[in-house]
JSON list of C-alpha atoms in Angstrom, two decimals:
[
{"chain": "I", "resi": 1, "resn": "PHE", "atom": "CA", "xyz": [5.67, -13.54, 58.30]},
{"chain": "I", "resi": 2, "resn": "SER", "atom": "CA", "xyz": [8.40, -12.27, 55.55]},
{"chain": "I", "resi": 3, "resn": "PHE", "atom": "CA", "xyz": [10.30, -14.20, 53.14]},
{"chain": "I", "resi": 4, "resn": "ASP", "atom": "CA", "xyz": [13.95, -13.89, 52.38]},
{"chain": "I", "resi": 5, "resn": "SER", "atom": "CA", "xyz": [14.82, -15.95, 49.40]},
{"chain": "I", "resi": 6, "resn": "VAL", "atom": "CA", "xyz": [18.88, -15.41, 49.59]},
{"chain": "I", "resi": 7, "resn": "ARG", "atom": "CA", "xyz": [19.03, -17.29, 53.18]},
{"chain": "I", "resi": 8, "resn": "GLY", "atom": "CA", "xyz": [15.90, -19.40, 52.30]},
{"chain": "I", "resi": 9, "resn": "VAL", "atom": "CA", "xyz": [13.87, -18.59, 55.82]},
{"chain": "I", "resi": 10, "resn": "MET", "atom": "CA", "xyz": [10.59, -16.82, 56.64]},
{"chain": "I", "resi": 11, "resn": "THR", "atom": "CA", "xyz": [10.64, -14.62, 59.63]},
{"chain": "I", "resi": 12, "resn": "ARG", "atom": "CA", "xyz": [7.91, -13.29, 61.57]},
{"chain": "I", "resi": 13, "resn": "SER", "atom": "CA", "xyz": [7.90, -9.75, 61.46]},
{"chain": "I", "resi": 14, "resn": "TYR", "atom": "CA", "xyz": [4.62, -8.57, 63.52]},
{"chain": "I", "resi": 15, "resn": "ALA", "atom": "CA", "xyz": [2.41, -10.21, 65.57]},
{"chain": "I", "resi": 16, "resn": "TRP", "atom": "CA", "xyz": [-1.01, -9.16, 67.32]},
{"chain": "I", "resi": 17, "resn": "ARG", "atom": "CA", "xyz": [-2.72, -11.23, 70.39]},
{"chain": "I", "resi": 18, "resn": "ALA", "atom": "CA", "xyz": [-6.16, -11.13, 71.37]},
{"chain": "I", "resi": 19, "resn": "ALA", "atom": "CA", "xyz": [-5.58, -10.69, 75.82]},
{"chain": "I", "resi": 20, "resn": "GLY", "atom": "CA", "xyz": [-4.66, -13.89, 77.60]},
{"chain": "I", "resi": 21, "resn": "LEU", "atom": "CA", "xyz": [-3.02, -15.53, 74.72]},
{"chain": "I", "resi": 22, "resn": "GLU", "atom": "CA", "xyz": [0.52, -14.81, 75.44]},
{"chain": "I", "resi": 23, "resn": "ILE", "atom": "CA", "xyz": [1.02, -17.95, 77.50]},
{"chain": "I", "resi": 24, "resn": "GLU", "atom": "CA", "xyz": [-1.29, -20.33, 75.57]},
{"chain": "I", "resi": 25, "resn": "MET", "atom": "CA", "xyz": [1.17, -19.71, 72.11]},
{"chain": "I", "resi": 26, "resn": "ASN", "atom": "CA", "xyz": [4.39, -21.27, 71.38]},
{"chain": "I", "resi": 27, "resn": "ASP", "atom": "CA", "xyz": [5.70, -18.51, 68.84]},
{"chain": "I", "resi": 28, "resn": "LEU", "atom": "CA", "xyz": [7.10, -19.52, 65.85]},
{"chain": "I", "resi": 29, "resn": "PHE", "atom": "CA", "xyz": [9.56, -16.55, 65.17]},
{"chain": "I", "resi": 30, "resn": "SER", "atom": "CA", "xyz": [11.85, -17.57, 62.41]},
{"chain": "I", "resi": 31, "resn": "MET", "atom": "CA", "xyz": [11.79, -21.21, 60.34]},
{"chain": "I", "resi": 32, "resn": "SER", "atom": "CA", "xyz": [13.16, -22.10, 57.30]},
{"chain": "I", "resi": 33, "resn": "ILE", "atom": "CA", "xyz": [10.72, -22.25, 53.71]},
{"chain": "I", "resi": 34, "resn": "SER", "atom": "CA", "xyz": [11.82, -26.08, 53.43]},
{"chain": "I", "resi": 35, "resn": "GLU", "atom": "CA", "xyz": [10.19, -27.04, 56.45]},
{"chain": "I", "resi": 36, "resn": "ALA", "atom": "CA", "xyz": [6.42, -25.63, 54.71]},
{"chain": "I", "resi": 37, "resn": "PRO", "atom": "CA", "xyz": [6.86, -26.70, 51.38]},
{"chain": "I", "resi": 38, "resn": "ILE", "atom": "CA", "xyz": [3.13, -27.06, 50.31]},
{"chain": "I", "resi": 39, "resn": "LEU", "atom": "CA", "xyz": [2.30, -24.15, 52.19]},
{"chain": "I", "resi": 40, "resn": "LEU", "atom": "CA", "xyz": [4.60, -22.18, 49.97]},
{"chain": "I", "resi": 41, "resn": "GLU", "atom": "CA", "xyz": [3.11, -23.92, 46.95]},
{"chain": "I", "resi": 42, "resn": "HIS", "atom": "CA", "xyz": [-0.28, -22.49, 47.84]},
{"chain": "I", "resi": 43, "resn": "LEU", "atom": "CA", "xyz": [0.74, -19.03, 48.97]},
{"chain": "I", "resi": 44, "resn": "THR", "atom": "CA", "xyz": [2.32, -18.94, 45.26]},
{"chain": "I", "resi": 45, "resn": "ASN", "atom": "CA", "xyz": [-0.45, -20.07, 43.32]},
{"chain": "I", "resi": 46, "resn": "THR", "atom": "CA", "xyz": [-3.74, -18.99, 45.33]},
{"chain": "I", "resi": 47, "resn": "GLU", "atom": "CA", "xyz": [-4.97, -15.48, 46.60]},
{"chain": "I", "resi": 48, "resn": "ILE", "atom": "CA", "xyz": [-6.01, -17.13, 49.81]},
{"chain": "I", "resi": 49, "resn": "ILE", "atom": "CA", "xyz": [-5.31, -20.21, 52.16]},
{"chain": "I", "resi": 50, "resn": "ASN", "atom": "CA", "xyz": [-8.49, -20.98, 54.29]},
{"chain": "I", "resi": 51, "resn": "LEU", "atom": "CA", "xyz": [-8.02, -23.59, 56.99]},
{"chain": "I", "resi": 52, "resn": "PRO", "atom": "CA", "xyz": [-10.90, -23.61, 59.46]},
{"chain": "I", "resi": 53, "resn": "ASN", "atom": "CA", "xyz": [-10.28, -27.39, 60.51]},
{"chain": "I", "resi": 54, "resn": "LEU", "atom": "CA", "xyz": [-6.49, -28.52, 60.95]},
{"chain": "I", "resi": 55, "resn": "GLU", "atom": "CA", "xyz": [-7.17, -32.16, 61.93]},
{"chain": "I", "resi": 56, "resn": "LEU", "atom": "CA", "xyz": [-9.03, -32.30, 57.95]},
{"chain": "I", "resi": 57, "resn": "LEU", "atom": "CA", "xyz": [-6.12, -31.21, 56.26]},
{"chain": "I", "resi": 58, "resn": "PRO", "atom": "CA", "xyz": [-4.69, -33.97, 54.14]},
{"chain": "I", "resi": 59, "resn": "GLN", "atom": "CA", "xyz": [-1.13, -35.88, 54.64]},
{"chain": "I", "resi": 60, "resn": "GLU", "atom": "CA", "xyz": [0.73, -33.72, 52.65]},
{"chain": "I", "resi": 61, "resn": "TRP", "atom": "CA", "xyz": [0.32, -30.91, 55.12]},
{"chain": "I", "resi": 62, "resn": "SER", "atom": "CA", "xyz": [2.10, -33.02, 57.72]},
{"chain": "I", "resi": 63, "resn": "GLN", "atom": "CA", "xyz": [5.07, -30.56, 58.22]},
{"chain": "I", "resi": 64, "resn": "GLU", "atom": "CA", "xyz": [2.63, -27.25, 58.23]},
{"chain": "I", "resi": 65, "resn": "ILE", "atom": "CA", "xyz": [0.50, -29.22, 60.74]},
{"chain": "I", "resi": 66, "resn": "HIS", "atom": "CA", "xyz": [3.41, -30.02, 63.19]},
{"chain": "I", "resi": 67, "resn": "LEU", "atom": "CA", "xyz": [4.74, -26.30, 63.16]},
{"chain": "I", "resi": 68, "resn": "LEU", "atom": "CA", "xyz": [0.84, -25.42, 63.54]},
{"chain": "I", "resi": 69, "resn": "ALA", "atom": "CA", "xyz": [0.34, -27.47, 66.47]},
{"chain": "I", "resi": 70, "resn": "LEU", "atom": "CA", "xyz": [3.41, -26.24, 68.41]},
{"chain": "I", "resi": 71, "resn": "SER", "atom": "CA", "xyz": [1.33, -22.45, 68.59]},
{"chain": "I", "resi": 72, "resn": "ASN", "atom": "CA", "xyz": [-1.83, -24.88, 69.53]},
{"chain": "I", "resi": 73, "resn": "VAL", "atom": "CA", "xyz": [-3.57, -23.33, 66.26]},
{"chain": "I", "resi": 74, "resn": "LYS", "atom": "CA", "xyz": [-6.97, -24.86, 65.67]},
{"chain": "I", "resi": 75, "resn": "SER", "atom": "CA", "xyz": [-7.89, -22.71, 62.88]},
{"chain": "I", "resi": 76, "resn": "MET", "atom": "CA", "xyz": [-6.16, -20.45, 60.03]},
{"chain": "I", "resi": 77, "resn": "LEU", "atom": "CA", "xyz": [-6.77, -17.93, 57.53]},
{"chain": "I", "resi": 78, "resn": "ILE", "atom": "CA", "xyz": [-3.29, -17.24, 55.56]},
{"chain": "I", "resi": 79, "resn": "VAL", "atom": "CA", "xyz": [-3.39, -14.43, 53.31]},
{"chain": "I", "resi": 80, "resn": "PRO", "atom": "CA", "xyz": [-0.60, -14.37, 50.58]},
{"chain": "I", "resi": 81, "resn": "LEU", "atom": "CA", "xyz": [1.28, -10.73, 50.40]},
{"chain": "I", "resi": 82, "resn": "LYS", "atom": "CA", "xyz": [2.30, -10.20, 47.07]},
{"chain": "I", "resi": 83, "resn": "VAL", "atom": "CA", "xyz": [2.89, -7.01, 44.98]},
{"chain": "I", "resi": 84, "resn": "GLY", "atom": "CA", "xyz": [3.04, -7.85, 41.27]},
{"chain": "I", "resi": 85, "resn": "GLY", "atom": "CA", "xyz": [3.32, -11.16, 41.29]},
{"chain": "I", "resi": 86, "resn": "GLU", "atom": "CA", "xyz": [6.48, -11.40, 43.71]},
{"chain": "I", "resi": 87, "resn": "LEU", "atom": "CA", "xyz": [5.64, -13.08, 46.81]},
{"chain": "I", "resi": 88, "resn": "LEU", "atom": "CA", "xyz": [7.00, -11.11, 49.86]},
{"chain": "I", "resi": 89, "resn": "GLY", "atom": "CA", "xyz": [5.58, -13.20, 52.88]},
{"chain": "I", "resi": 90, "resn": "PHE", "atom": "CA", "xyz": [2.18, -14.03, 54.27]},
{"chain": "I", "resi": 91, "resn": "ALA", "atom": "CA", "xyz": [0.08, -13.02, 56.71]},
{"chain": "I", "resi": 92, "resn": "GLY", "atom": "CA", "xyz": [-1.40, -15.75, 59.22]},
{"chain": "I", "resi": 93, "resn": "PHE", "atom": "CA", "xyz": [-4.93, -14.89, 60.94]},
{"chain": "I", "resi": 94, "resn": "ASP", "atom": "CA", "xyz": [-4.92, -17.69, 63.86]},
{"chain": "I", "resi": 95, "resn": "SER", "atom": "CA", "xyz": [-7.98, -18.92, 66.23]},
{"chain": "I", "resi": 96, "resn": "ILE", "atom": "CA", "xyz": [-6.18, -20.94, 69.05]},
{"chain": "I", "resi": 97, "resn": "ARG", "atom": "CA", "xyz": [-9.06, -21.58, 71.54]},
{"chain": "I", "resi": 98, "resn": "GLU", "atom": "CA", "xyz": [-11.33, -22.77, 69.58]},
{"chain": "I", "resi": 99, "resn": "GLN", "atom": "CA", "xyz": [-11.82, -23.67, 65.45]},
{"chain": "I", "resi": 100, "resn": "ARG", "atom": "CA", "xyz": [-13.23, -21.06, 63.40]},
{"chain": "I", "resi": 101, "resn": "VAL", "atom": "CA", "xyz": [-15.06, -20.30, 60.30]},
{"chain": "I", "resi": 102, "resn": "TRP", "atom": "CA", "xyz": [-14.58, -17.14, 58.84]},
{"chain": "I", "resi": 103, "resn": "THR", "atom": "CA", "xyz": [-17.06, -15.20, 56.97]},
{"chain": "I", "resi": 104, "resn": "LYS", "atom": "CA", "xyz": [-16.64, -13.96, 53.08]},
{"chain": "I", "resi": 105, "resn": "ASP", "atom": "CA", "xyz": [-16.88, -10.39, 54.92]},
{"chain": "I", "resi": 106, "resn": "GLU", "atom": "CA", "xyz": [-13.96, -11.53, 57.00]},
{"chain": "I", "resi": 107, "resn": "ILE", "atom": "CA", "xyz": [-12.29, -13.10, 54.60]},
{"chain": "I", "resi": 108, "resn": "VAL", "atom": "CA", "xyz": [-12.43, -10.12, 51.98]},
{"chain": "I", "resi": 109, "resn": "LEU", "atom": "CA", "xyz": [-11.10, -7.82, 55.26]},
{"chain": "I", "resi": 110, "resn": "PHE", "atom": "CA", "xyz": [-8.09, -9.78, 55.42]},
{"chain": "I", "resi": 111, "resn": "GLN", "atom": "CA", "xyz": [-7.06, -10.07, 51.81]},
{"chain": "I", "resi": 112, "resn": "ILE", "atom": "CA", "xyz": [-7.27, -5.92, 51.54]},
{"chain": "I", "resi": 113, "resn": "MET", "atom": "CA", "xyz": [-5.35, -6.04, 54.83]},
{"chain": "I", "resi": 114, "resn": "GLY", "atom": "CA", "xyz": [-2.57, -8.14, 52.93]},
{"chain": "I", "resi": 115, "resn": "ARG", "atom": "CA", "xyz": [-2.44, -5.97, 50.13]},
{"chain": "I", "resi": 116, "resn": "VAL", "atom": "CA", "xyz": [-1.60, -3.08, 52.47]},
{"chain": "I", "resi": 117, "resn": "PHE", "atom": "CA", "xyz": [0.88, -5.33, 54.40]},
{"chain": "I", "resi": 118, "resn": "ALA", "atom": "CA", "xyz": [2.64, -5.91, 51.02]},
{"chain": "I", "resi": 119, "resn": "SER", "atom": "CA", "xyz": [2.82, -2.68, 49.31]},
{"chain": "I", "resi": 120, "resn": "VAL", "atom": "CA", "xyz": [4.24, -1.25, 53.04]},
{"chain": "I", "resi": 121, "resn": "MET", "atom": "CA", "xyz": [6.91, -4.20, 52.93]},
{"chain": "I", "resi": 122, "resn": "LYS", "atom": "CA", "xyz": [7.38, -3.40, 49.31]},
{"chain": "I", "resi": 123, "resn": "ARG", "atom": "CA", "xyz": [8.30, 0.42, 50.17]},
{"chain": "I", "resi": 124, "resn": "LYS", "atom": "CA", "xyz": [10.21, -0.72, 53.22]},
{"chain": "I", "resi": 125, "resn": "GLU", "atom": "CA", "xyz": [12.38, -2.70, 50.95]},
{"chain": "I", "resi": 126, "resn": "SER", "atom": "CA", "xyz": [12.90, 0.00, 48.60]},
{"chain": "I", "resi": 127, "resn": "SER", "atom": "CA", "xyz": [13.77, 2.59, 51.46]},
{"chain": "I", "resi": 128, "resn": "GLU", "atom": "CA", "xyz": [16.44, -0.21, 52.45]},
{"chain": "I", "resi": 129, "resn": "GLN", "atom": "CA", "xyz": [17.91, -0.69, 49.29]},
{"chain": "I", "resi": 130, "resn": "LEU", "atom": "CA", "xyz": [18.28, 3.09, 48.59]},
{"chain": "I", "resi": 131, "resn": "ILE", "atom": "CA", "xyz": [19.91, 3.58, 51.78]},
{"chain": "I", "resi": 132, "resn": "LEU", "atom": "CA", "xyz": [22.33, 0.46, 50.84]},
{"chain": "I", "resi": 133, "resn": "ALA", "atom": "CA", "xyz": [23.01, 2.09, 47.77]},
{"chain": "I", "resi": 134, "resn": "ARG", "atom": "CA", "xyz": [23.45, 5.60, 49.16]},
{"chain": "I", "resi": 135, "resn": "ASP", "atom": "CA", "xyz": [25.55, 4.23, 51.72]},
{"chain": "I", "resi": 136, "resn": "ARG", "atom": "CA", "xyz": [28.31, 2.07, 49.04]},
{"chain": "I", "resi": 137, "resn": "ALA", "atom": "CA", "xyz": [28.24, 4.73, 46.74]},
{"chain": "I", "resi": 138, "resn": "GLU", "atom": "CA", "xyz": [29.59, 7.04, 49.96]},
{"chain": "I", "resi": 139, "resn": "GLU", "atom": "CA", "xyz": [31.98, 4.63, 50.81]},
{"chain": "I", "resi": 140, "resn": "ALA", "atom": "CA", "xyz": [33.44, 4.02, 47.36]},
{"chain": "I", "resi": 141, "resn": "ASN", "atom": "CA", "xyz": [33.76, 7.99, 47.12]},
{"chain": "I", "resi": 142, "resn": "ARG", "atom": "CA", "xyz": [35.65, 7.66, 50.83]},
{"chain": "I", "resi": 143, "resn": "VAL", "atom": "CA", "xyz": [37.53, 5.21, 49.38]},
{"chain": "I", "resi": 144, "resn": "LYS", "atom": "CA", "xyz": [38.40, 7.42, 46.86]},
{"chain": "I", "resi": 145, "resn": "SER", "atom": "CA", "xyz": [39.18, 10.25, 48.14]},
{"chain": "I", "resi": 146, "resn": "ILE", "atom": "CA", "xyz": [41.77, 8.44, 50.05]},
{"chain": "I", "resi": 147, "resn": "PHE", "atom": "CA", "xyz": [43.56, 6.74, 47.05]},
{"chain": "I", "resi": 148, "resn": "LEU", "atom": "CA", "xyz": [43.75, 10.49, 45.31]},
{"chain": "I", "resi": 149, "resn": "ALA", "atom": "CA", "xyz": [45.47, 11.87, 48.45]},
{"chain": "I", "resi": 150, "resn": "ASN", "atom": "CA", "xyz": [47.66, 8.92, 48.74]},
{"chain": "I", "resi": 151, "resn": "MET", "atom": "CA", "xyz": [48.79, 9.28, 44.94]},
{"chain": "I", "resi": 152, "resn": "SER", "atom": "CA", "xyz": [48.81, 12.96, 45.34]},
{"chain": "I", "resi": 153, "resn": "HIS", "atom": "CA", "xyz": [51.31, 12.66, 47.81]},
{"chain": "I", "resi": 154, "resn": "GLU", "atom": "CA", "xyz": [53.61, 10.04, 46.21]},
{"chain": "I", "resi": 155, "resn": "ILE", "atom": "CA", "xyz": [53.72, 11.90, 42.95]},
{"chain": "I", "resi": 156, "resn": "ARG", "atom": "CA", "xyz": [54.37, 15.52, 44.77]},
{"chain": "I", "resi": 157, "resn": "THR", "atom": "CA", "xyz": [57.29, 13.85, 46.48]},
{"chain": "I", "resi": 158, "resn": "PRO", "atom": "CA", "xyz": [59.73, 13.07, 43.52]},
{"chain": "I", "resi": 159, "resn": "LEU", "atom": "CA", "xyz": [58.31, 15.70, 41.89]},
{"chain": "I", "resi": 160, "resn": "ASN", "atom": "CA", "xyz": [59.49, 18.09, 44.06]},
{"chain": "I", "resi": 161, "resn": "GLY", "atom": "CA", "xyz": [62.94, 16.87, 43.52]},
{"chain": "I", "resi": 162, "resn": "ILE", "atom": "CA", "xyz": [63.04, 17.61, 39.75]},
{"chain": "I", "resi": 163, "resn": "LEU", "atom": "CA", "xyz": [61.64, 21.03, 40.34]},
{"chain": "I", "resi": 164, "resn": "GLY", "atom": "CA", "xyz": [64.53, 21.28, 42.80]},
{"chain": "I", "resi": 165, "resn": "VAL", "atom": "CA", "xyz": [67.09, 20.29, 40.22]},
{"chain": "I", "resi": 166, "resn": "ALA", "atom": "CA", "xyz": [65.43, 22.27, 37.44]},
{"chain": "I", "resi": 167, "resn": "GLU", "atom": "CA", "xyz": [65.91, 25.57, 39.47]},
{"chain": "I", "resi": 168, "resn": "MET", "atom": "CA", "xyz": [69.50, 24.85, 40.47]},
{"chain": "I", "resi": 169, "resn": "MET", "atom": "CA", "xyz": [69.95, 24.10, 36.74]},
{"chain": "I", "resi": 170, "resn": "LYS", "atom": "CA", "xyz": [68.78, 27.78, 36.11]},
{"chain": "I", "resi": 171, "resn": "ALA", "atom": "CA", "xyz": [70.84, 29.15, 39.13]},
{"chain": "I", "resi": 172, "resn": "GLU", "atom": "CA", "xyz": [74.39, 27.58, 38.35]},
{"chain": "I", "resi": 173, "resn": "SER", "atom": "CA", "xyz": [74.21, 27.70, 34.45]},
{"chain": "I", "resi": 174, "resn": "ASP", "atom": "CA", "xyz": [74.69, 30.08, 32.27]},
{"chain": "I", "resi": 175, "resn": "ASP", "atom": "CA", "xyz": [73.77, 28.35, 29.13]},
{"chain": "I", "resi": 176, "resn": "PRO", "atom": "CA", "xyz": [70.89, 29.75, 27.34]},
{"chain": "I", "resi": 177, "resn": "MET", "atom": "CA", "xyz": [69.18, 26.34, 26.48]},
{"chain": "I", "resi": 178, "resn": "ALA", "atom": "CA", "xyz": [69.94, 25.10, 29.74]},
{"chain": "I", "resi": 179, "resn": "HIS", "atom": "CA", "xyz": [67.95, 27.86, 31.40]},
{"chain": "I", "resi": 180, "resn": "LYS", "atom": "CA", "xyz": [65.09, 27.24, 28.91]},
{"chain": "I", "resi": 181, "resn": "TYR", "atom": "CA", "xyz": [65.10, 23.35, 29.21]},
{"chain": "I", "resi": 182, "resn": "ALA", "atom": "CA", "xyz": [65.22, 23.83, 33.25]},
{"chain": "I", "resi": 183, "resn": "GLU", "atom": "CA", "xyz": [62.33, 26.54, 32.41]},
{"chain": "I", "resi": 184, "resn": "ILE", "atom": "CA", "xyz": [60.30, 23.86, 30.74]},
{"chain": "I", "resi": 185, "resn": "ILE", "atom": "CA", "xyz": [60.92, 21.46, 33.27]},
{"chain": "I", "resi": 186, "resn": "GLN", "atom": "CA", "xyz": [59.79, 24.02, 36.09]},
{"chain": "I", "resi": 187, "resn": "GLU", "atom": "CA", "xyz": [56.38, 25.05, 34.04]},
{"chain": "I", "resi": 188, "resn": "SER", "atom": "CA", "xyz": [55.66, 21.28, 33.37]},
{"chain": "I", "resi": 189, "resn": "GLY", "atom": "CA", "xyz": [55.97, 20.06, 36.98]},
{"chain": "I", "resi": 190, "resn": "ASP", "atom": "CA", "xyz": [53.80, 23.25, 37.93]},
{"chain": "I", "resi": 191, "resn": "ARG", "atom": "CA", "xyz": [51.55, 22.24, 35.75]},
{"chain": "I", "resi": 192, "resn": "LEU", "atom": "CA", "xyz": [51.45, 18.78, 36.92]},
{"chain": "I", "resi": 193, "resn": "LEU", "atom": "CA", "xyz": [50.87, 19.81, 40.36]},
{"chain": "I", "resi": 194, "resn": "PHE", "atom": "CA", "xyz": [48.33, 21.93, 39.31]},
{"chain": "I", "resi": 195, "resn": "THR", "atom": "CA", "xyz": [46.59, 18.93, 37.89]},
{"chain": "I", "resi": 196, "resn": "LEU", "atom": "CA", "xyz": [47.23, 17.06, 40.93]},
{"chain": "I", "resi": 197, "resn": "SER", "atom": "CA", "xyz": [45.28, 19.98, 43.05]},
{"chain": "I", "resi": 198, "resn": "GLN", "atom": "CA", "xyz": [42.78, 19.97, 40.51]},
{"chain": "I", "resi": 199, "resn": "ILE", "atom": "CA", "xyz": [42.17, 15.76, 41.00]},
{"chain": "I", "resi": 200, "resn": "LEU", "atom": "CA", "xyz": [41.96, 16.77, 44.74]},
{"chain": "I", "resi": 201, "resn": "ASP", "atom": "CA", "xyz": [39.20, 19.51, 44.31]},
{"chain": "I", "resi": 202, "resn": "LEU", "atom": "CA", "xyz": [37.22, 17.68, 41.98]},
{"chain": "I", "resi": 203, "resn": "SER", "atom": "CA", "xyz": [36.80, 14.49, 44.71]},
{"chain": "I", "resi": 204, "resn": "ARG", "atom": "CA", "xyz": [36.48, 17.41, 46.92]},
{"chain": "I", "resi": 205, "resn": "ALA", "atom": "CA", "xyz": [33.45, 18.81, 44.70]},
{"chain": "I", "resi": 206, "resn": "GLU", "atom": "CA", "xyz": [31.91, 15.41, 44.64]},
{"chain": "I", "resi": 207, "resn": "SER", "atom": "CA", "xyz": [31.87, 15.06, 48.80]},
{"chain": "I", "resi": 208, "resn": "GLY", "atom": "CA", "xyz": [30.53, 19.10, 48.84]},
{"chain": "I", "resi": 209, "resn": "THR", "atom": "CA", "xyz": [33.80, 20.14, 51.07]},
{"chain": "I", "resi": 210, "resn": "LEU", "atom": "CA", "xyz": [35.36, 22.34, 47.95]},
{"chain": "I", "resi": 211, "resn": "ASP", "atom": "CA", "xyz": [35.20, 26.32, 48.85]},
{"chain": "I", "resi": 212, "resn": "LEU", "atom": "CA", "xyz": [34.69, 28.11, 45.32]},
{"chain": "I", "resi": 213, "resn": "VAL", "atom": "CA", "xyz": [37.35, 30.78, 44.79]},
{"chain": "I", "resi": 214, "resn": "PHE", "atom": "CA", "xyz": [36.57, 33.26, 41.61]},
{"chain": "I", "resi": 215, "resn": "GLU", "atom": "CA", "xyz": [39.62, 35.10, 40.85]},
{"chain": "I", "resi": 216, "resn": "GLN", "atom": "CA", "xyz": [40.87, 36.65, 37.15]},
{"chain": "I", "resi": 217, "resn": "VAL", "atom": "CA", "xyz": [42.93, 34.61, 34.67]},
{"chain": "I", "resi": 218, "resn": "ASN", "atom": "CA", "xyz": [45.86, 35.77, 32.46]},
{"chain": "I", "resi": 219, "resn": "VAL", "atom": "CA", "xyz": [44.21, 33.61, 29.13]},
{"chain": "I", "resi": 220, "resn": "ASP", "atom": "CA", "xyz": [47.36, 34.65, 27.02]},
{"chain": "I", "resi": 221, "resn": "ARG", "atom": "CA", "xyz": [49.91, 33.20, 29.56]},
{"chain": "I", "resi": 222, "resn": "VAL", "atom": "CA", "xyz": [47.62, 29.92, 30.35]},
{"chain": "I", "resi": 223, "resn": "ILE", "atom": "CA", "xyz": [48.03, 29.66, 26.15]},
{"chain": "I", "resi": 224, "resn": "ASP", "atom": "CA", "xyz": [51.90, 29.99, 26.08]},
{"chain": "I", "resi": 225, "resn": "HIS", "atom": "CA", "xyz": [52.19, 27.48, 29.16]},
{"chain": "I", "resi": 226, "resn": "VAL", "atom": "CA", "xyz": [50.27, 25.23, 26.64]},
{"chain": "I", "resi": 227, "resn": "ILE", "atom": "CA", "xyz": [52.06, 25.76, 23.68]},
{"chain": "I", "resi": 228, "resn": "SER", "atom": "CA", "xyz": [55.49, 25.12, 25.96]},
{"chain": "I", "resi": 229, "resn": "PHE", "atom": "CA", "xyz": [54.36, 21.86, 26.85]},
{"chain": "I", "resi": 230, "resn": "PHE", "atom": "CA", "xyz": [53.94, 20.37, 23.42]},
{"chain": "I", "resi": 231, "resn": "SER", "atom": "CA", "xyz": [56.13, 22.69, 21.41]},
{"chain": "I", "resi": 232, "resn": "ASN", "atom": "CA", "xyz": [59.22, 19.99, 21.97]},
{"chain": "I", "resi": 233, "resn": "ALA", "atom": "CA", "xyz": [57.42, 17.24, 20.58]},
{"chain": "I", "resi": 234, "resn": "ALA", "atom": "CA", "xyz": [55.54, 19.06, 17.83]},
{"chain": "I", "resi": 235, "resn": "ARG", "atom": "CA", "xyz": [59.23, 20.21, 16.48]},
{"chain": "I", "resi": 236, "resn": "GLN", "atom": "CA", "xyz": [60.11, 16.20, 16.59]},
{"chain": "I", "resi": 237, "resn": "LYS", "atom": "CA", "xyz": [57.45, 15.78, 14.33]},
{"chain": "I", "resi": 238, "resn": "GLY", "atom": "CA", "xyz": [57.82, 18.50, 11.81]},
{"chain": "I", "resi": 239, "resn": "LEU", "atom": "CA", "xyz": [55.05, 20.68, 13.41]},
{"chain": "I", "resi": 240, "resn": "PHE", "atom": "CA", "xyz": [54.79, 24.27, 14.42]},
{"chain": "I", "resi": 241, "resn": "ILE", "atom": "CA", "xyz": [52.07, 25.34, 17.10]},
{"chain": "I", "resi": 242, "resn": "GLU", "atom": "CA", "xyz": [51.02, 29.01, 16.44]},
{"chain": "I", "resi": 243, "resn": "ARG", "atom": "CA", "xyz": [48.52, 31.21, 18.45]},
{"chain": "I", "resi": 244, "resn": "GLN", "atom": "CA", "xyz": [46.52, 33.89, 16.99]},
{"chain": "I", "resi": 245, "resn": "HIS", "atom": "CA", "xyz": [44.66, 36.74, 19.24]},
{"chain": "I", "resi": 246, "resn": "GLY", "atom": "CA", "xyz": [40.98, 37.15, 18.53]},
{"chain": "I", "resi": 247, "resn": "GLY", "atom": "CA", "xyz": [39.24, 40.48, 18.31]}
]
């Protein structure tokens, strides 16, 4: 049985039976942890629970006796499944047809089996948690990609209108200052469009769907564009932006 502390239940994970016992056993697939309080207490505080004769159990075991009687259990050996002090569940070895006293060697063997079962359960739990974390991360990336795509569309639509007006200003006005301002608007708008594309490219890179393209870049032109973006704001603050060529 494995424990689910969130739901407060213990669920049978695996079962092995001797031939001919299928009809005799009334299987317990799942039950509330609160239905077996004494069993839970002993599982937490002991290494093994040896019950050779259920009829001799004290009255405090009444709830557990009732559950075991449903499966016609005569004797039972219960091994807690623990890893690092954490109780994951238990392995029960039942005698159905008659009462049984287990030998010391059998008890040691069952304890070893319990450690193996606990280790397997913990690895399975860790694996499931990793898969869940991966699925959540992939879903978060998917939602982010959708958001970025929608955001890009919502910004591109009015921005294209602004760039169209700037193009008309350049075409229809003879004023040199109007031409200059229109060019700044166009350069800034093109830069914003490029930034939007980079944001989407970042999302594609994270998902592994980005195709990289290597090409030459005119560094002087890039620097001039950056300066043009901030030159007006710099002048308003009494500042001057200057670039120098190295070498």
